[in-house]
Tab-separated table of C-alpha atoms in Angstrom:
chain	number	residue	atom	x	y	z
A	1	MET	CA	-47.907	-37.712	34.632
A	2	GLN	CA	-49.088	-41.410	33.918
A	3	HIS	CA	-52.723	-41.778	33.524
A	4	ASP	CA	-54.108	-44.514	35.782
A	5	PRO	CA	-56.192	-46.477	33.352
A	6	LYS	CA	-58.860	-47.232	35.737
A	7	GLN	CA	-59.172	-43.223	36.286
A	8	ARG	CA	-60.693	-43.127	32.768
A	9	ARG	CA	-64.044	-44.484	33.897
A	10	HIS	CA	-64.257	-41.512	36.415
A	11	ARG	CA	-64.482	-38.030	34.395
A	12	PRO	CA	-62.404	-35.568	36.897
A	13	ASP	CA	-64.822	-32.841	36.481
A	14	ARG	CA	-67.788	-34.315	37.373
A	15	VAL	CA	-68.132	-34.860	40.949
A	16	GLN	CA	-70.037	-38.552	41.274
A	17	THR	CA	-73.121	-39.457	43.452
A	18	ARG	CA	-74.596	-42.457	44.785
A	19	ALA	CA	-77.221	-41.209	42.067
A	20	ASP	CA	-75.065	-42.105	39.201
A	21	GLU	CA	-73.773	-45.693	41.267
A	22	HIS	CA	-77.940	-46.417	41.765
A	23	TRP	CA	-78.593	-44.982	37.759
A	24	ARG	CA	-75.551	-47.421	35.993
A	25	GLY	CA	-76.898	-50.642	38.766
A	26	LEU	CA	-79.887	-49.761	36.704
A	27	GLY	CA	-78.673	-50.234	33.934
A	28	GLY	CA	-78.811	-54.493	34.168
A	29	LEU	CA	-81.690	-53.961	35.835
A	30	CYS	CA	-83.431	-52.125	32.721
A	31	LEU	CA	-81.787	-54.662	30.152
A	32	LEU	CA	-83.533	-57.687	32.321
A	33	MET	CA	-86.884	-56.488	32.580
A	34	GLY	CA	-86.957	-55.469	28.441
A	35	SER	CA	-85.980	-59.209	27.259
A	36	ALA	CA	-88.896	-60.380	30.104
A	37	LEU	CA	-91.500	-58.054	27.862
A	38	LEU	CA	-89.865	-59.467	24.433
A	39	ILE	CA	-90.516	-63.038	25.452
A	40	ALA	CA	-93.636	-61.808	27.263
A	41	SER	CA	-94.497	-60.403	23.892
A	42	LEU	CA	-93.809	-63.258	21.770
A	43	LEU	CA	-95.558	-66.177	24.076
A	44	LEU	CA	-98.810	-63.417	23.508
A	45	LEU	CA	-98.857	-63.384	19.794
A	46	ALA	CA	-97.508	-67.079	19.621
A	47	GLY	CA	-100.725	-67.713	21.652
A	48	LYS	CA	-102.925	-66.076	19.457
A	49	VAL	CA	-101.502	-68.443	16.691
A	50	ASP	CA	-102.574	-71.979	18.370
A	51	ALA	CA	-106.398	-69.889	19.507
A	52	ASP	CA	-109.157	-71.399	18.705
A	53	PRO	CA	-110.842	-70.948	14.730
A	54	GLN	CA	-113.472	-68.857	14.632
A	55	PRO	CA	-116.545	-70.778	13.951
A	56	THR	CA	-117.900	-71.358	10.423
A	57	ASN	CA	-121.344	-72.958	11.182
A	58	LYS	CA	-123.627	-70.982	12.573
A	59	HIS	CA	-125.123	-74.185	15.540
A	60	VAL	CA	-121.627	-74.125	16.580
A	61	ALA	CA	-121.195	-70.605	17.092
A	62	GLN	CA	-124.889	-71.017	19.240
A	63	ARG	CA	-122.768	-73.947	21.172
A	64	ILE	CA	-119.682	-71.855	21.645
A	65	ALA	CA	-121.131	-68.658	22.811
A	66	LEU	CA	-123.731	-70.621	25.316
A	67	MET	CA	-121.296	-72.333	26.708
A	68	GLY	CA	-118.942	-69.445	26.981
A	69	GLY	CA	-122.154	-67.261	28.920
A	70	GLN	CA	-121.998	-70.527	30.939
A	71	LYS	CA	-118.436	-69.965	31.978
A	72	THR	CA	-118.731	-66.276	32.231
A	73	ALA	CA	-121.142	-66.937	35.301
A	74	VAL	CA	-119.506	-69.704	36.687
A	75	GLN	CA	-116.433	-67.300	37.288
A	76	ASP	CA	-117.956	-64.880	38.587
A	77	LEU	CA	-119.828	-66.895	40.701
A	78	ALA	CA	-116.199	-68.591	41.525
A	79	ALA	CA	-115.375	-65.098	42.708
A	80	MET	CA	-117.684	-64.750	45.008
A	81	THR	CA	-116.983	-67.626	46.266
A	82	ARG	CA	-113.076	-67.376	46.950
A	83	ASP	CA	-113.575	-63.108	48.025
A	84	TYR	CA	-112.087	-62.278	44.568
A	85	ILE	CA	-114.897	-60.051	44.211
A	86	ALA	CA	-117.267	-59.282	46.939
A	87	PHE	CA	-120.506	-61.072	47.271
A	88	ASP	CA	-123.224	-59.307	45.811
A	89	ARG	CA	-126.584	-61.511	46.106
A	90	GLY	CA	-128.172	-59.258	42.955
A	91	ALA	CA	-125.280	-60.334	40.487
A	92	ALA	CA	-125.333	-63.696	42.190
A	93	ARG	CA	-128.759	-64.233	41.937
A	94	ALA	CA	-128.858	-63.100	37.766
A	95	ALA	CA	-125.688	-65.380	37.602
A	96	ARG	CA	-127.670	-68.460	38.231
A	97	ARG	CA	-130.989	-67.243	36.465
A	98	ALA	CA	-128.370	-67.157	33.207
A	99	LEU	CA	-126.993	-70.658	34.322
A	100	ILE	CA	-130.767	-72.079	34.592
A	101	ARG	CA	-131.692	-70.491	31.086
A	102	SER	CA	-128.691	-72.001	29.479
A	103	THR	CA	-128.182	-75.211	31.402
A	104	ARG	CA	-132.031	-76.106	30.395
A	105	ARG	CA	-130.913	-74.708	26.542
A	106	ILE	CA	-128.394	-77.099	26.018
A	107	PRO	CA	-130.051	-80.132	24.758
A	108	ARG	CA	-131.422	-77.476	21.983
A	109	GLU	CA	-127.988	-76.288	20.542
A	110	PHE	CA	-126.259	-79.773	20.334
A	111	ARG	CA	-128.980	-81.612	19.020
A	112	GLN	CA	-128.045	-81.091	15.945
A	113	ASP	CA	-125.346	-82.983	15.374
A	114	VAL	CA	-122.504	-80.772	13.202
A	115	THR	CA	-118.445	-80.007	14.144
A	116	ASP	CA	-115.886	-77.645	12.808
A	117	LEU	CA	-112.376	-76.907	13.617
A	118	SER	CA	-113.593	-74.832	17.211
A	119	SER	CA	-116.248	-76.710	17.837
A	120	HIS	CA	-114.439	-79.278	21.258
A	121	ALA	CA	-118.090	-81.716	21.156
A	122	ARG	CA	-117.269	-85.106	20.842
A	123	GLY	CA	-119.195	-86.859	18.212
A	124	GLY	CA	-120.435	-89.508	21.587
A	125	ILE	CA	-122.464	-86.690	21.926
A	126	TRP	CA	-124.886	-88.055	19.195
A	127	ALA	CA	-124.365	-91.758	19.994
A	128	ASN	CA	-125.525	-91.436	23.390
A	129	TRP	CA	-128.030	-88.924	23.683
A	130	ALA	CA	-130.101	-90.043	25.842
A	131	ASP	CA	-127.149	-89.990	28.527
A	132	PHE	CA	-125.746	-86.198	27.113
A	133	LYS	CA	-129.336	-85.132	27.676
A	134	ARG	CA	-129.066	-86.876	31.496
A	135	HIS	CA	-126.236	-84.954	32.379
A	136	ALA	CA	-127.581	-81.634	31.276
A	137	GLU	CA	-130.625	-82.748	33.439
A	138	PHE	CA	-128.540	-82.518	36.317
A	139	ALA	CA	-126.420	-79.455	35.704
A	140	GLU	CA	-129.775	-77.804	35.266
A	141	ARG	CA	-130.652	-78.988	38.274
A	142	ALA	CA	-127.803	-77.864	40.088
A	143	ALA	CA	-127.604	-74.738	38.982
A	144	ARG	CA	-131.644	-74.535	40.275
A	145	ALA	CA	-130.061	-75.333	43.386
A	146	LEU	CA	-127.677	-72.922	43.818
A	147	ASN	CA	-128.020	-70.912	46.724
A	148	THR	CA	-127.689	-67.166	46.054
A	149	ARG	CA	-128.651	-65.485	49.586
A	150	SER	CA	-125.347	-65.428	51.416
A	151	ALA	CA	-121.251	-66.357	50.207
A	152	ALA	CA	-122.045	-69.142	52.424
A	153	GLY	CA	-124.644	-70.830	50.773
A	154	LEU	CA	-123.002	-69.943	47.177
A	155	LYS	CA	-119.986	-71.564	48.620
A	156	ARG	CA	-121.531	-74.352	49.447
A	157	SER	CA	-124.219	-75.385	46.337
A	158	LEU	CA	-121.159	-73.829	43.761
A	159	PRO	CA	-119.397	-77.259	43.575
A	160	ARG	CA	-122.410	-79.451	42.875
A	161	LEU	CA	-122.083	-77.388	39.754
A	162	LEU	CA	-119.083	-76.829	38.893
A	163	SER	CA	-119.026	-80.906	38.906
A	164	ALA	CA	-121.735	-80.956	36.747
A	165	CYS	CA	-119.727	-79.726	33.789
A	166	HIS	CA	-116.665	-81.029	34.519
A	167	ASN	CA	-118.707	-84.872	34.325
A	168	CYS	CA	-120.732	-83.843	31.369
A	169	HIS	CA	-116.731	-82.469	29.798
A	170	GLN	CA	-114.909	-85.434	30.825
A	171	ILE	CA	-117.224	-87.963	28.710
A	172	TYR	CA	-118.724	-85.274	25.830
A	173	ARG	CA	-115.783	-82.985	25.549
A	174	GLU	CA	-112.716	-83.162	23.076
A	175	THR	CA	-110.339	-80.874	24.872
A	176	PRO	CA	-111.325	-80.653	28.816
A	177	ARG	CA	-109.623	-77.456	30.456
A	178	GLU	CA	-110.681	-76.484	33.792
A	179	PHE	CA	-113.311	-73.232	33.768
A	180	THR	CA	-114.080	-73.557	29.631
A	181	THR	CA	-117.526	-75.260	28.597
A	182	HIS	CA	-117.755	-75.408	24.923
């Protein structure tokens, strides 16, 4: 009796089931998923290498913290307007208060003409101080005008604040990025 090479794949003492065929077919999928996970891990590591360095100057660190707080508040409000999270009047009011306080502090935090590698501030801030202060005042007025009584009111009033932030960043931020505020 001769052996057919095709018959070697199947073990005669074992009955092949659909489950066996299913798991054999998943081998390629597992390899694909493992490869995707490896690529994603490498991209994350590469992103950490390119991240902004830690600020070495205390004034720059304070500005970054100020703008980071604004970014968080704006992202929370934007999430409420897009129904990513449920509208919460108390949380919206707290974010509005934080934005009013922080936009009022912008001129004070940027008064010192200092930068380091972690700063994205353009030198034009200090050369055009009066214009920069006008932009900060416009942002504060937009923060005060936020309507946090309802989701619809927030949806109508938030674009004015976003526009104020964006307009200032277009002029006075080295590398403008959407929703990045420092």
